[in-house]
Amino acid sequence: MSTVERYLTCLAAHDWDGLAATISDESLHREGPFCDVVEGKQPYVAYLRDVVAPLKGHRLAVTRISQVSDRASYVELIEGFEVDDARVEYPECIRFEQGDDGLINHVSVFIKQPGGARRSQSASEG
């Protein structure tokens, strides 16, 4: 099992110590979907615990892991939980980077948005 797969397994199980073992002690930079930033291993694990643990019925469903190099991968997943007794799901793409030690040192989270709005035309199309 790769480091990223262990991270995802531990996150889904709310295994915070196991998740921490996949993250670099030297540096961790996390960029969220709202341009929010978390720096450092312990602050990041605490952030995830504080955000994820209270979510009723929290589940992760990994749909694809794309390893693009020895140090970088993209993970597509669906994160779901209950709000007012209704299930909500958010498709995401997360970019992971790993350092020389193989541990995760960079995380970028992207949330996929539903369509519906007409695509704007580029200058060359107009």
PDB file of C-alpha atoms in Angstrom:
ATOM      1  CA  MET A   1       0.000   0.000   0.000  1.00  0.00           C
ATOM      2  CA  SER A   2       1.403   3.396  -0.964  1.00  0.00           C
ATOM      3  CA  THR A   3       1.763   6.317   1.439  1.00  0.00           C
ATOM      4  CA  VAL A   4      -1.162   8.106  -0.220  1.00  0.00           C
ATOM      5  CA  GLU A   5      -3.338   4.982   0.005  1.00  0.00           C
ATOM      6  CA  ARG A   6      -2.463   4.669   3.723  1.00  0.00           C
ATOM      7  CA  TYR A   7      -3.348   8.358   4.215  1.00  0.00           C
ATOM      8  CA  LEU A   8      -6.761   7.823   2.575  1.00  0.00           C
ATOM      9  CA  THR A   9      -7.432   4.610   4.522  1.00  0.00           C
ATOM     10  CA  CYS A  10      -6.573   6.325   7.806  1.00  0.00           C
ATOM     11  CA  LEU A  11      -8.644   9.410   6.961  1.00  0.00           C
ATOM     12  CA  ALA A  12     -11.677   7.257   6.137  1.00  0.00           C
ATOM     13  CA  ALA A  13     -11.233   5.346   9.427  1.00  0.00           C
ATOM     14  CA  HIS A  14     -10.608   8.539  11.430  1.00  0.00           C
ATOM     15  CA  ASP A  15      -7.282   7.007  12.477  1.00  0.00           C
ATOM     16  CA  TRP A  16      -5.472  10.255  13.279  1.00  0.00           C
ATOM     17  CA  ASP A  17      -2.252   8.639  14.528  1.00  0.00           C
ATOM     18  CA  GLY A  18      -2.036   6.465  11.417  1.00  0.00           C
ATOM     19  CA  LEU A  19      -2.715   9.467   9.212  1.00  0.00           C
ATOM     20  CA  ALA A  20      -0.010  11.474  11.000  1.00  0.00           C
ATOM     21  CA  ALA A  21       2.494   8.698  10.223  1.00  0.00           C
ATOM     22  CA  THR A  22       2.028   9.374   6.477  1.00  0.00           C
ATOM     23  CA  ILE A  23       2.892  13.088   6.775  1.00  0.00           C
ATOM     24  CA  SER A  24       6.346  14.663   6.766  1.00  0.00           C
ATOM     25  CA  ASP A  25       7.654  15.924  10.107  1.00  0.00           C
ATOM     26  CA  GLU A  26       9.803  18.481   8.293  1.00  0.00           C
ATOM     27  CA  SER A  27       7.178  20.329   6.312  1.00  0.00           C
ATOM     28  CA  LEU A  28       3.552  20.080   5.337  1.00  0.00           C
ATOM     29  CA  HIS A  29       1.747  22.655   3.233  1.00  0.00           C
ATOM     30  CA  ARG A  30      -1.989  22.178   2.663  1.00  0.00           C
ATOM     31  CA  GLU A  31      -3.986  24.411   0.325  1.00  0.00           C
ATOM     32  CA  GLY A  32      -7.740  24.055   0.537  1.00  0.00           C
ATOM     33  CA  PRO A  33     -10.495  24.678  -1.987  1.00  0.00           C
ATOM     34  CA  PHE A  34     -11.195  28.134  -0.558  1.00  0.00           C
ATOM     35  CA  CYS A  35      -7.525  29.248  -0.701  1.00  0.00           C
ATOM     36  CA  ASP A  36      -7.171  28.374   2.981  1.00  0.00           C
ATOM     37  CA  VAL A  37      -3.720  27.239   4.064  1.00  0.00           C
ATOM     38  CA  VAL A  38      -2.565  24.981   6.890  1.00  0.00           C
ATOM     39  CA  GLU A  39       1.168  24.688   7.619  1.00  0.00           C
ATOM     40  CA  GLY A  40       2.764  21.896   9.648  1.00  0.00           C
ATOM     41  CA  LYS A  41       1.998  18.279  10.447  1.00  0.00           C
ATOM     42  CA  GLN A  42       0.362  18.691  13.859  1.00  0.00           C
ATOM     43  CA  PRO A  43      -1.820  21.679  12.855  1.00  0.00           C
ATOM     44  CA  TYR A  44      -2.943  19.766   9.749  1.00  0.00           C
ATOM     45  CA  VAL A  45      -3.866  16.587  11.630  1.00  0.00           C
ATOM     46  CA  ALA A  46      -5.699  18.693  14.244  1.00  0.00           C
ATOM     47  CA  TYR A  47      -7.518  20.558  11.450  1.00  0.00           C
ATOM     48  CA  LEU A  48      -8.681  17.312   9.829  1.00  0.00           C
ATOM     49  CA  ARG A  49      -9.750  15.849  13.167  1.00  0.00           C
ATOM     50  CA  ASP A  50     -11.724  18.985  14.055  1.00  0.00           C
ATOM     51  CA  VAL A  51     -13.433  19.158  10.650  1.00  0.00           C
ATOM     52  CA  VAL A  52     -14.012  15.487   9.818  1.00  0.00           C
ATOM     53  CA  ALA A  53     -14.694  13.764  13.156  1.00  0.00           C
ATOM     54  CA  PRO A  54     -17.961  15.627  13.887  1.00  0.00           C
ATOM     55  CA  LEU A  55     -19.449  14.869  10.451  1.00  0.00           C
ATOM     56  CA  LYS A  56     -22.326  12.428  10.852  1.00  0.00           C
ATOM     57  CA  GLY A  57     -21.941   9.388   8.592  1.00  0.00           C
ATOM     58  CA  HIS A  58     -18.662  10.594   7.093  1.00  0.00           C
ATOM     59  CA  ARG A  59     -17.411   8.393   4.243  1.00  0.00           C
ATOM     60  CA  LEU A  60     -14.736   8.557   1.575  1.00  0.00           C
ATOM     61  CA  ALA A  61     -15.103   6.719  -1.708  1.00  0.00           C
ATOM     62  CA  VAL A  62     -11.922   6.790  -3.770  1.00  0.00           C
ATOM     63  CA  THR A  63     -12.714   6.577  -7.481  1.00  0.00           C
ATOM     64  CA  ARG A  64      -9.224   6.958  -8.956  1.00  0.00           C
ATOM     65  CA  ILE A  65      -5.604   7.335  -7.943  1.00  0.00           C
ATOM     66  CA  SER A  66      -3.320   8.667 -10.672  1.00  0.00           C
ATOM     67  CA  GLN A  67       0.381   8.381  -9.886  1.00  0.00           C
ATOM     68  CA  VAL A  68       2.065  10.948 -12.137  1.00  0.00           C
ATOM     69  CA  SER A  69       5.606  10.548 -10.792  1.00  0.00           C
ATOM     70  CA  ASP A  70       7.486   9.006  -7.874  1.00  0.00           C
ATOM     71  CA  ARG A  71       6.502  12.015  -5.789  1.00  0.00           C
ATOM     72  CA  ALA A  72       3.165  13.255  -7.116  1.00  0.00           C
ATOM     73  CA  SER A  73      -0.296  11.792  -7.436  1.00  0.00           C
ATOM     74  CA  TYR A  74      -3.873  12.892  -7.900  1.00  0.00           C
ATOM     75  CA  VAL A  75      -6.762  11.262  -6.100  1.00  0.00           C
ATOM     76  CA  GLU A  76     -10.365  11.588  -7.198  1.00  0.00           C
ATOM     77  CA  LEU A  77     -12.848  10.795  -4.468  1.00  0.00           C
ATOM     78  CA  ILE A  78     -16.322  11.472  -3.186  1.00  0.00           C
ATOM     79  CA  GLU A  79     -16.616  12.691   0.376  1.00  0.00           C
ATOM     80  CA  GLY A  80     -20.058  12.255   1.903  1.00  0.00           C
ATOM     81  CA  PHE A  81     -21.848  12.890   5.174  1.00  0.00           C
ATOM     82  CA  GLU A  82     -25.300  13.712   6.519  1.00  0.00           C
ATOM     83  CA  VAL A  83     -26.783  17.173   6.924  1.00  0.00           C
ATOM     84  CA  ASP A  84     -30.271  17.425   8.457  1.00  0.00           C
ATOM     85  CA  ASP A  85     -30.751  13.674   7.893  1.00  0.00           C
ATOM     86  CA  ALA A  86     -30.012  14.008   4.172  1.00  0.00           C
ATOM     87  CA  ARG A  87     -26.896  12.560   2.563  1.00  0.00           C
ATOM     88  CA  VAL A  88     -24.685  15.071   0.764  1.00  0.00           C
ATOM     89  CA  GLU A  89     -21.700  14.196  -1.390  1.00  0.00           C
ATOM     90  CA  TYR A  90     -18.840  16.296  -2.667  1.00  0.00           C
ATOM     91  CA  PRO A  91     -16.613  15.077  -5.502  1.00  0.00           C
ATOM     92  CA  GLU A  92     -13.027  16.184  -4.984  1.00  0.00           C
ATOM     93  CA  CYS A  93      -9.612  15.936  -6.537  1.00  0.00           C
ATOM     94  CA  ILE A  94      -6.612  16.064  -4.222  1.00  0.00           C
ATOM     95  CA  ARG A  95      -3.010  16.508  -5.343  1.00  0.00           C
ATOM     96  CA  PHE A  96      -0.421  14.894  -3.089  1.00  0.00           C
ATOM     97  CA  GLU A  97       3.327  15.485  -3.202  1.00  0.00           C
ATOM     98  CA  GLN A  98       5.895  13.461  -1.280  1.00  0.00           C
ATOM     99  CA  GLY A  99       9.406  14.354  -0.137  1.00  0.00           C
ATOM    100  CA  ASP A 100      12.637  12.370  -0.318  1.00  0.00           C
ATOM    101  CA  ASP A 101      11.494  10.351   2.711  1.00  0.00           C
ATOM    102  CA  GLY A 102       8.320   9.243   0.874  1.00  0.00           C
ATOM    103  CA  LEU A 103       6.068  11.104   3.301  1.00  0.00           C
ATOM    104  CA  ILE A 104       3.431  13.604   2.219  1.00  0.00           C
ATOM    105  CA  ASN A 105       4.615  17.206   2.303  1.00  0.00           C
ATOM    106  CA  HIS A 106       2.074  19.001   0.098  1.00  0.00           C
ATOM    107  CA  VAL A 107      -1.697  18.621  -0.244  1.00  0.00           C
ATOM    108  CA  SER A 108      -3.934  20.649  -2.565  1.00  0.00           C
ATOM    109  CA  VAL A 109      -7.706  20.088  -2.382  1.00  0.00           C
ATOM    110  CA  PHE A 110     -10.040  20.892  -5.278  1.00  0.00           C
ATOM    111  CA  ILE A 111     -13.830  20.505  -5.069  1.00  0.00           C
ATOM    112  CA  LYS A 112     -15.649  19.731  -8.293  1.00  0.00           C
ATOM    113  CA  GLN A 113     -18.625  22.018  -8.897  1.00  0.00           C
ATOM    114  CA  PRO A 114     -21.883  20.963 -10.563  1.00  0.00           C
ATOM    115  CA  GLY A 115     -22.544  22.255 -14.057  1.00  0.00           C
ATOM    116  CA  GLY A 116     -25.568  24.161 -15.195  1.00  0.00           C
ATOM    117  CA  ALA A 117     -24.143  27.539 -16.034  1.00  0.00           C
ATOM    118  CA  ARG A 118     -23.342  28.107 -19.685  1.00  0.00           C
ATOM    119  CA  ARG A 119     -19.639  28.084 -20.449  1.00  0.00           C
ATOM    120  CA  SER A 120     -18.376  31.539 -21.334  1.00  0.00           C
ATOM    121  CA  GLN A 121     -16.863  32.006 -24.760  1.00  0.00           C
ATOM    122  CA  SER A 122     -13.217  32.733 -25.188  1.00  0.00           C
ATOM    123  CA  ALA A 123     -12.125  35.742 -27.220  1.00  0.00           C
ATOM    124  CA  SER A 124     -11.313  33.469 -30.171  1.00  0.00           C
ATOM    125  CA  GLU A 125     -14.831  31.967 -30.166  1.00  0.00           C
ATOM    126  CA  GLY A 126     -16.736  35.265 -29.962  1.00  0.00           C
TER     127      GLY A 126
END
